[in-house]
Coordinates of C-alpha atoms in Angstrom, one line a residue:
M1 CA -36.5 9.2 -11.7
K2 CA -39.1 11.8 -12.5
K3 CA -38.5 15.5 -12.0
E4 CA -41.0 16.0 -9.1
E5 CA -39.8 12.9 -7.3
L6 CA -36.2 14.1 -7.6
L7 CA -36.9 17.6 -6.4
Q8 CA -38.9 16.3 -3.5
G9 CA -36.1 13.9 -2.6
I10 CA -33.6 16.8 -2.6
Q11 CA -35.7 19.0 -0.4
A12 CA -36.7 16.2 2.0
G13 CA -33.1 15.3 2.7
K14 CA -33.0 12.0 0.8
Y15 CA -29.6 12.8 -0.6
D16 CA -28.1 14.8 2.3
E17 CA -25.7 12.1 3.4
M18 CA -24.1 11.9 -0.1
L19 CA -24.1 15.7 -0.5
V20 CA -22.4 16.2 2.8
K21 CA -19.8 13.6 1.9
L22 CA -19.1 15.5 -1.4
Y23 CA -19.2 19.1 -0.2
G24 CA -19.2 19.3 3.6
Q25 CA -22.0 20.0 6.0
E26 CA -21.6 23.8 5.7
A27 CA -22.4 23.7 2.0
L28 CA -25.4 21.4 2.2
T29 CA -28.1 24.1 1.8
A30 CA -26.3 25.8 -1.1
Q31 CA -25.8 22.4 -2.9
K32 CA -29.4 21.4 -2.5
Q33 CA -30.4 24.6 -4.1
R34 CA -27.8 24.1 -6.9
Y35 CA -29.0 20.6 -7.6
S36 CA -32.6 21.7 -7.6
Q37 CA -31.9 24.5 -10.1
A38 CA -30.0 22.1 -12.3
V39 CA -32.9 19.6 -12.4
E40 CA -35.3 22.4 -13.2
K41 CA -33.0 23.7 -16.0
F42 CA -32.7 20.2 -17.5
A43 CA -36.4 19.8 -17.5
T44 CA -36.8 23.1 -19.4
L45 CA -34.1 22.2 -22.0
Y46 CA -35.2 18.6 -22.5
P47 CA -38.9 18.3 -21.7
E48 CA -39.2 15.0 -23.5
R49 CA -36.8 13.3 -21.0
E50 CA -39.0 12.5 -18.1
D51 CA -36.5 10.2 -16.3
M52 CA -33.4 11.8 -14.9
E53 CA -30.1 10.7 -13.3
V54 CA -27.5 13.0 -11.7
F55 CA -23.7 12.6 -11.8
S56 CA -20.7 14.5 -10.4
A57 CA -16.9 14.6 -11.0
P58 CA -14.5 16.8 -9.0
G59 CA -11.7 19.1 -9.7
R60 CA -8.3 18.5 -8.1
T61 CA -5.5 20.2 -6.3
E62 CA -1.9 19.2 -6.8
V63 CA -0.1 18.7 -3.4
C64 CA 3.4 17.5 -4.3
G65 CA 5.2 16.5 -7.5
N66 CA 5.2 19.8 -9.5
H67 CA 5.8 18.9 -13.1
T68 CA 7.0 15.4 -12.3
D69 CA 4.3 13.3 -14.0
H70 CA 5.5 13.9 -17.5
Q71 CA 8.9 12.6 -16.5
H72 CA 7.2 9.3 -15.2
G73 CA 7.7 10.5 -11.6
K74 CA 5.5 10.5 -8.5
V75 CA 2.7 12.9 -7.5
L76 CA 0.4 13.5 -4.6
A77 CA -2.8 15.2 -5.4
A78 CA -6.3 15.4 -4.0
A79 CA -9.9 15.7 -5.2
I80 CA -11.7 18.8 -4.0
N81 CA -15.3 19.9 -3.4
L82 CA -15.6 22.0 -6.5
D83 CA -17.1 19.8 -9.3
A84 CA -19.0 19.4 -12.5
V85 CA -22.5 18.2 -12.1
A86 CA -24.7 16.7 -14.9
V87 CA -28.4 16.0 -14.9
V88 CA -28.9 13.4 -17.6
G89 CA -31.7 11.8 -19.5
F90 CA -30.8 8.7 -21.6
H91 CA -32.1 7.6 -25.0
E92 CA -31.1 5.4 -27.9
E93 CA -31.0 8.1 -30.6
G94 CA -27.3 7.8 -31.4
A95 CA -26.2 11.1 -30.1
I96 CA -24.9 12.9 -27.0
R97 CA -26.5 16.3 -26.6
L98 CA -25.1 18.5 -23.9
H99 CA -25.8 22.1 -22.7
S100 CA -23.2 23.5 -20.3
Q101 CA -24.3 26.5 -18.2
G102 CA -23.3 29.7 -20.0
Y103 CA -22.4 28.0 -23.3
P104 CA -24.2 27.0 -26.5
A105 CA -25.7 23.5 -26.7
I106 CA -23.6 20.9 -28.6
T107 CA -24.3 17.6 -30.3
V108 CA -22.0 14.7 -30.9
E109 CA -23.2 11.9 -33.3
L110 CA -22.1 8.5 -32.0
A111 CA -21.8 7.3 -35.6
D112 CA -18.8 9.6 -36.1
L113 CA -16.2 9.2 -33.5
A114 CA -13.1 10.0 -35.5
V115 CA -10.6 12.6 -34.5
N116 CA -11.6 16.0 -35.9
E117 CA -8.7 18.5 -35.8
A118 CA -11.2 21.3 -36.4
E119 CA -12.6 20.5 -32.9
H120 CA -9.3 20.9 -31.1
G121 CA -9.7 22.8 -27.9
T122 CA -13.5 22.3 -27.7
T123 CA -15.9 20.6 -25.3
K124 CA -17.2 18.6 -28.3
A125 CA -13.8 17.1 -28.8
L126 CA -13.7 15.8 -25.2
I127 CA -17.1 14.2 -25.6
R128 CA -16.2 12.6 -28.9
G129 CA -12.9 11.4 -27.5
M130 CA -14.5 9.8 -24.4
A131 CA -17.2 8.1 -26.5
A132 CA -14.6 6.8 -28.9
Q133 CA -12.5 5.3 -26.1
F134 CA -15.5 3.4 -24.8
A135 CA -16.3 2.2 -28.4
D136 CA -12.7 1.2 -29.1
K137 CA -12.5 -0.9 -25.9
G138 CA -15.6 -2.8 -26.9
V139 CA -17.8 -1.6 -24.0
K140 CA -21.3 -0.2 -24.5
I141 CA -22.1 3.4 -25.4
G142 CA -25.4 5.1 -25.9
G143 CA -27.0 8.4 -26.3
F144 CA -28.0 10.9 -23.6
D145 CA -29.1 14.5 -23.1
A146 CA -27.4 16.5 -20.3
Y147 CA -27.3 19.8 -18.6
V148 CA -23.9 20.5 -16.9
T149 CA -23.1 23.1 -14.3
S150 CA -19.5 23.4 -13.0
D151 CA -17.9 25.5 -10.3
V152 CA -14.4 24.2 -11.1
L153 CA -12.6 27.4 -12.2
G154 CA -11.4 27.3 -15.8
G155 CA -7.7 28.1 -16.1
S156 CA -7.2 27.9 -12.4
G157 CA -5.0 24.8 -12.2
L158 CA -7.9 22.8 -10.6
S159 CA -8.4 20.9 -13.8
S160 CA -11.9 21.7 -15.1
S161 CA -11.2 19.7 -18.3
A162 CA -10.3 16.5 -16.4
A163 CA -13.5 16.9 -14.3
F164 CA -15.5 17.1 -17.5
E165 CA -13.8 14.1 -19.1
V166 CA -14.4 12.0 -15.9
L167 CA -18.0 13.2 -15.8
I168 CA -18.7 11.9 -19.3
G169 CA -16.9 8.7 -18.6
T170 CA -18.7 8.1 -15.4
I171 CA -22.1 8.7 -17.1
L172 CA -21.3 6.2 -19.8
D173 CA -19.8 3.6 -17.4
I174 CA -22.5 3.6 -14.7
H175 CA -25.6 3.8 -16.9
Y176 CA -24.5 1.6 -19.8
N177 CA -21.9 -0.7 -18.2
N178 CA -22.9 -0.9 -14.5
G179 CA -19.5 0.5 -13.6
A180 CA -17.5 -2.3 -15.2
V181 CA -15.0 0.1 -16.8
G182 CA -13.9 1.6 -13.5
A183 CA -12.2 4.7 -12.3
V184 CA -8.6 3.9 -13.4
D185 CA -9.6 3.2 -17.0
I186 CA -11.9 6.2 -17.2
A187 CA -8.9 8.4 -16.2
K188 CA -6.8 6.9 -19.0
M189 CA -9.6 7.5 -21.4
G190 CA -9.8 11.1 -20.3
Q191 CA -6.1 11.6 -20.9
F192 CA -6.4 10.0 -24.4
A193 CA -9.3 12.2 -25.2
E194 CA -7.5 15.3 -24.1
N195 CA -4.3 14.3 -26.0
K196 CA -5.7 13.1 -29.3
Y197 CA -9.1 14.8 -29.6
F198 CA -8.7 18.1 -27.6
G199 CA -5.1 18.5 -28.8
K200 CA -3.4 19.1 -25.4
N201 CA -0.5 16.9 -24.4
C202 CA -1.3 16.5 -20.7
G203 CA -0.2 13.8 -18.3
L204 CA -2.5 11.4 -16.4
M205 CA -2.5 13.0 -13.0
D206 CA -5.5 15.3 -13.3
Q207 CA -7.8 12.6 -14.7
M208 CA -6.7 10.0 -12.2
V209 CA -7.3 12.1 -9.2
S210 CA -10.7 13.3 -10.4
S211 CA -11.8 9.8 -11.2
V212 CA -10.5 8.1 -8.0
G213 CA -11.1 10.8 -5.4
G214 CA -9.5 11.5 -2.0
F215 CA -5.7 12.0 -1.6
V216 CA -4.1 10.0 -4.3
F217 CA -0.4 9.0 -4.6
I218 CA 0.5 8.0 -8.1
D219 CA 3.8 6.6 -9.4
F220 CA 4.0 6.9 -13.2
A221 CA 7.1 4.8 -13.6
D222 CA 5.1 2.7 -16.0
P223 CA 2.5 5.2 -17.5
A224 CA 0.5 2.3 -18.9
K225 CA 0.1 0.8 -15.4
P226 CA 0.5 3.6 -12.9
V227 CA 0.7 2.6 -9.2
I228 CA -2.2 4.2 -7.5
D229 CA -2.6 4.4 -3.7
K230 CA -5.6 6.3 -2.2
H231 CA -5.2 7.9 1.2
V232 CA -7.5 9.6 3.7
C233 CA -6.7 12.6 5.8
D234 CA -9.3 14.8 7.5
F235 CA -7.8 18.3 7.4
A236 CA -10.9 19.8 8.9
A237 CA -10.7 17.7 12.0
A238 CA -7.1 18.7 12.3
G239 CA -8.0 22.4 12.2
I240 CA -6.5 23.0 8.8
S241 CA -8.1 24.6 5.8
L242 CA -7.0 24.3 2.2
C243 CA -7.2 27.6 0.4
I244 CA -6.7 28.2 -3.3
T245 CA -6.3 31.8 -4.5
D246 CA -6.7 32.9 -8.1
T247 CA -4.0 35.5 -8.6
K248 CA -5.8 36.8 -11.7
G249 CA -2.9 36.2 -14.1
S250 CA -3.7 35.4 -17.7
H251 CA -2.6 32.1 -19.2
A252 CA -2.7 33.7 -22.7
D253 CA 0.5 33.3 -24.6
L254 CA 2.1 31.1 -21.9
T255 CA 2.1 27.9 -24.0
A256 CA 5.8 28.2 -24.7
D257 CA 6.5 28.5 -20.9
Y258 CA 4.6 25.3 -20.2
V259 CA 6.1 23.4 -23.1
S260 CA 9.6 24.4 -22.2
I261 CA 9.6 22.4 -18.9
P262 CA 9.2 18.9 -20.3
V263 CA 11.3 19.7 -23.3
E264 CA 14.2 20.9 -21.1
M265 CA 13.9 18.0 -18.7
K266 CA 14.0 15.6 -21.6
S267 CA 17.1 17.3 -23.0
V268 CA 18.9 16.3 -19.8
A269 CA 17.5 12.8 -19.9
A270 CA 18.7 12.5 -23.6
H271 CA 22.3 13.2 -22.5
F272 CA 22.1 9.9 -20.6
G273 CA 20.5 8.1 -23.6
K274 CA 17.1 8.1 -21.8
E275 CA 13.7 9.6 -22.8
V276 CA 12.6 10.9 -19.3
L277 CA 14.3 11.8 -16.1
H278 CA 12.8 8.9 -14.2
E279 CA 15.1 6.6 -16.1
V280 CA 18.2 8.5 -15.0
A281 CA 19.9 7.9 -11.6
E282 CA 20.1 11.0 -9.5
A283 CA 23.7 10.2 -8.6
D284 CA 24.6 10.0 -12.3
F285 CA 22.9 13.3 -12.9
F286 CA 24.9 15.2 -10.2
A287 CA 28.1 13.5 -11.3
E288 CA 27.6 14.8 -14.8
I289 CA 26.6 18.4 -14.1
G290 CA 29.9 19.8 -15.2
V291 CA 29.7 17.9 -18.5
L292 CA 26.0 18.8 -19.0
R293 CA 26.8 22.6 -18.8
G294 CA 27.2 23.8 -22.4
K295 CA 25.4 20.8 -23.8
V296 CA 22.0 21.8 -22.3
S297 CA 20.9 25.1 -20.8
D298 CA 21.6 26.0 -17.2
R299 CA 17.8 26.2 -16.7
A300 CA 17.4 22.7 -18.0
I301 CA 19.9 21.4 -15.4
L302 CA 18.1 23.3 -12.6
R303 CA 14.7 21.9 -13.7
A304 CA 16.1 18.4 -13.7
A305 CA 17.4 19.0 -10.1
H306 CA 13.9 20.1 -9.1
F307 CA 12.5 16.8 -10.6
F308 CA 14.8 14.6 -8.5
A309 CA 14.1 16.6 -5.3
D310 CA 10.3 16.8 -5.7
D311 CA 10.0 13.2 -6.9
A312 CA 11.7 12.1 -3.6
R313 CA 9.5 14.4 -1.5
V314 CA 6.2 12.9 -2.7
P315 CA 6.4 9.6 -0.6
Q316 CA 7.7 11.7 2.3
E317 CA 4.6 13.9 2.2
V318 CA 2.4 10.7 2.0
A319 CA 4.1 9.3 5.1
A320 CA 3.6 12.6 7.0
L321 CA -0.1 12.7 6.1
D322 CA -0.6 9.0 7.2
A323 CA 1.2 9.7 10.5
K324 CA -0.8 13.0 10.9
D325 CA 2.5 14.8 11.3
F326 CA 1.3 18.0 10.0
Q327 CA 4.4 20.1 10.8
K328 CA 6.5 17.7 8.8
F329 CA 3.9 17.9 6.0
F330 CA 4.0 21.7 6.1
D331 CA 7.8 21.7 5.9
L332 CA 7.7 19.5 2.9
V333 CA 5.1 21.6 1.2
K334 CA 7.3 24.7 1.7
A335 CA 10.4 22.8 0.4
S336 CA 8.5 21.8 -2.7
G337 CA 7.2 25.3 -3.3
N338 CA 10.7 26.7 -2.8
S339 CA 12.1 24.2 -5.3
S340 CA 9.4 25.2 -7.8
A341 CA 10.2 28.9 -7.4
K342 CA 14.1 28.6 -7.6
W343 CA 14.9 25.6 -9.7
L344 CA 11.8 24.8 -11.7
Q345 CA 11.2 28.6 -12.1
N346 CA 7.5 28.6 -12.8
V347 CA 6.2 31.4 -10.5
Y348 CA 6.2 33.9 -13.4
S349 CA 6.9 34.1 -17.1
I350 CA 10.2 35.4 -18.4
Q351 CA 8.1 36.8 -21.2
K352 CA 6.2 39.0 -18.8
P353 CA 8.6 39.7 -15.8
E354 CA 6.5 42.7 -14.8
E355 CA 3.5 40.5 -14.0
Q356 CA 4.2 38.5 -10.9
G357 CA 0.9 37.8 -9.3
V358 CA 1.9 34.3 -8.0
S359 CA 5.0 35.7 -6.3
M360 CA 3.0 38.5 -4.8
G361 CA 0.4 36.0 -3.4
L362 CA 3.2 33.9 -1.9
M363 CA 4.9 36.9 -0.4
V364 CA 1.6 38.0 1.3
S365 CA 0.8 34.4 2.3
E366 CA 4.1 34.1 4.2
K367 CA 3.5 37.4 5.9
V368 CA 0.0 36.3 7.1
L369 CA 0.9 32.8 8.0
D370 CA 4.0 33.9 9.9
G371 CA 5.6 30.4 10.0
K372 CA 2.4 28.5 10.5
G373 CA 0.9 26.3 7.8
A374 CA 2.4 26.5 4.3
S375 CA 1.9 28.0 0.9
R376 CA 3.2 27.3 -2.6
V377 CA 2.7 27.8 -6.3
H378 CA -0.1 25.6 -7.6
G379 CA -0.4 23.5 -10.7
G380 CA 1.5 24.4 -13.9
G381 CA 2.5 27.8 -12.6
F382 CA 3.6 31.0 -14.4
A383 CA 0.2 32.5 -13.7
G384 CA -3.0 31.3 -12.1
T385 CA -3.3 30.0 -8.5
I386 CA -1.4 29.5 -5.3
Q387 CA -2.2 26.9 -2.6
A388 CA -2.1 27.4 1.1
F389 CA -2.7 25.1 4.1
V390 CA -4.0 27.5 6.7
P391 CA -4.7 26.9 10.4
T392 CA -8.4 27.4 11.1
E393 CA -7.8 30.4 13.4
L394 CA -6.0 32.3 10.6
V395 CA -8.4 31.5 7.8
D396 CA -10.5 34.7 8.0
K397 CA -7.4 36.8 8.1
Y398 CA -5.8 34.9 5.2
V399 CA -8.9 35.1 3.0
T400 CA -9.2 38.9 3.7
A401 CA -5.5 39.5 2.8
M402 CA -5.8 37.5 -0.4
E403 CA -9.0 39.2 -1.5
N404 CA -7.5 42.7 -0.6
L405 CA -4.8 41.8 -3.1
F406 CA -6.6 40.0 -5.9
G407 CA -10.3 41.0 -5.4
E408 CA -13.4 39.7 -3.8
G409 CA -14.1 36.1 -4.4
S410 CA -10.5 35.3 -5.4
C411 CA -9.7 33.0 -2.4
Y412 CA -11.5 29.7 -2.1
R413 CA -11.7 27.7 1.1
L414 CA -11.9 24.0 0.0
N415 CA -12.4 20.6 1.4
I416 CA -10.8 17.3 0.2
R417 CA -13.5 15.2 -1.5
P418 CA -13.3 11.5 -0.6
L419 CA -15.1 10.3 -3.8
G420 CA -14.2 10.7 -7.5
G421 CA -16.7 10.4 -10.3
V422 CA -20.0 9.2 -8.9
Q423 CA -23.7 8.9 -9.5
V424 CA -25.3 11.2 -6.9
M425 CA -29.0 10.7 -7.5

């Protein structure tokens, strides 16, 4: 589609239905402006590309199953209305050229898709990894130029990297393969790209939720063939808002904290001759606690106890959502957050005990909510974000309290997005 036709379609409301589905009615005007600006920017950067297509992939919020996925457990997560958007022009020049807002332009030659350790931790690595996965699976790949703008907060636990991986996979799948690869395989490709090309040993949850969309229950008992069950729950209609607050904690130097969790959980599994805790019976674990002490650390035992409890909570939360039993859902969210704080111990780093932004946010959240709704640590923990389910009548008060604590713009009121990676225009 040509630039002027696309811009006219945006302003005339041609895409309003899709934009409302992705972002909500209240965000329609702002999103139309955002998309128009992205189209204009692409035309400036790549004037030789007259035909344009527009794609989107969302960030995600973890709801239950905190650090259970790497132990082949269960998770409940949801796509949100913060996303990465790409305006794309296709060509057969054997390269992917991409310019992300605020960053230098990059080029990946499709003739060279080998892992390059010098690219670890870079956007280029993710693009190369996604293209390599398509090529390895024998499906078509081709070149394109793209301008990307994203409002998925980096380092926030909302998984900006997964949104980007799914975005690249969706572009290649829809344009070159008519969607034949599909959301599940795109998610697996994203995980591979992040593990092998980007150099981060992540699980599959982030990519799967971004790719599939909506509320997503995932059972990773067989990581190669995860059980995926999509659910729908309209929080807005129920008078509930999802709020994510950035507590402004730095993730710098926290790698050891994150790595310690799967390492310690696996040390418990190894006592039973297993690789991960999913393979260990909970009854056997509790029967052996006395024997385990001294063989593994006390913290490892506590973290294993958290795994068993949170793994069991996931299907209970799914059932509560399906039944629209929101009080039960809130109770389970609180229990999961309590377990994360006390047994998993990921609300602050023991390396920086004087920095406890997550704990501060949770303390103020409990004070404001006063028994209503629920709040908990979000994502990997130690620093970063907290999550709260807030009754609509308390949202303004809650946002004000969080922003008084962490600064203006730190609290985000979000919607659950029903769609994953899609072509928007």
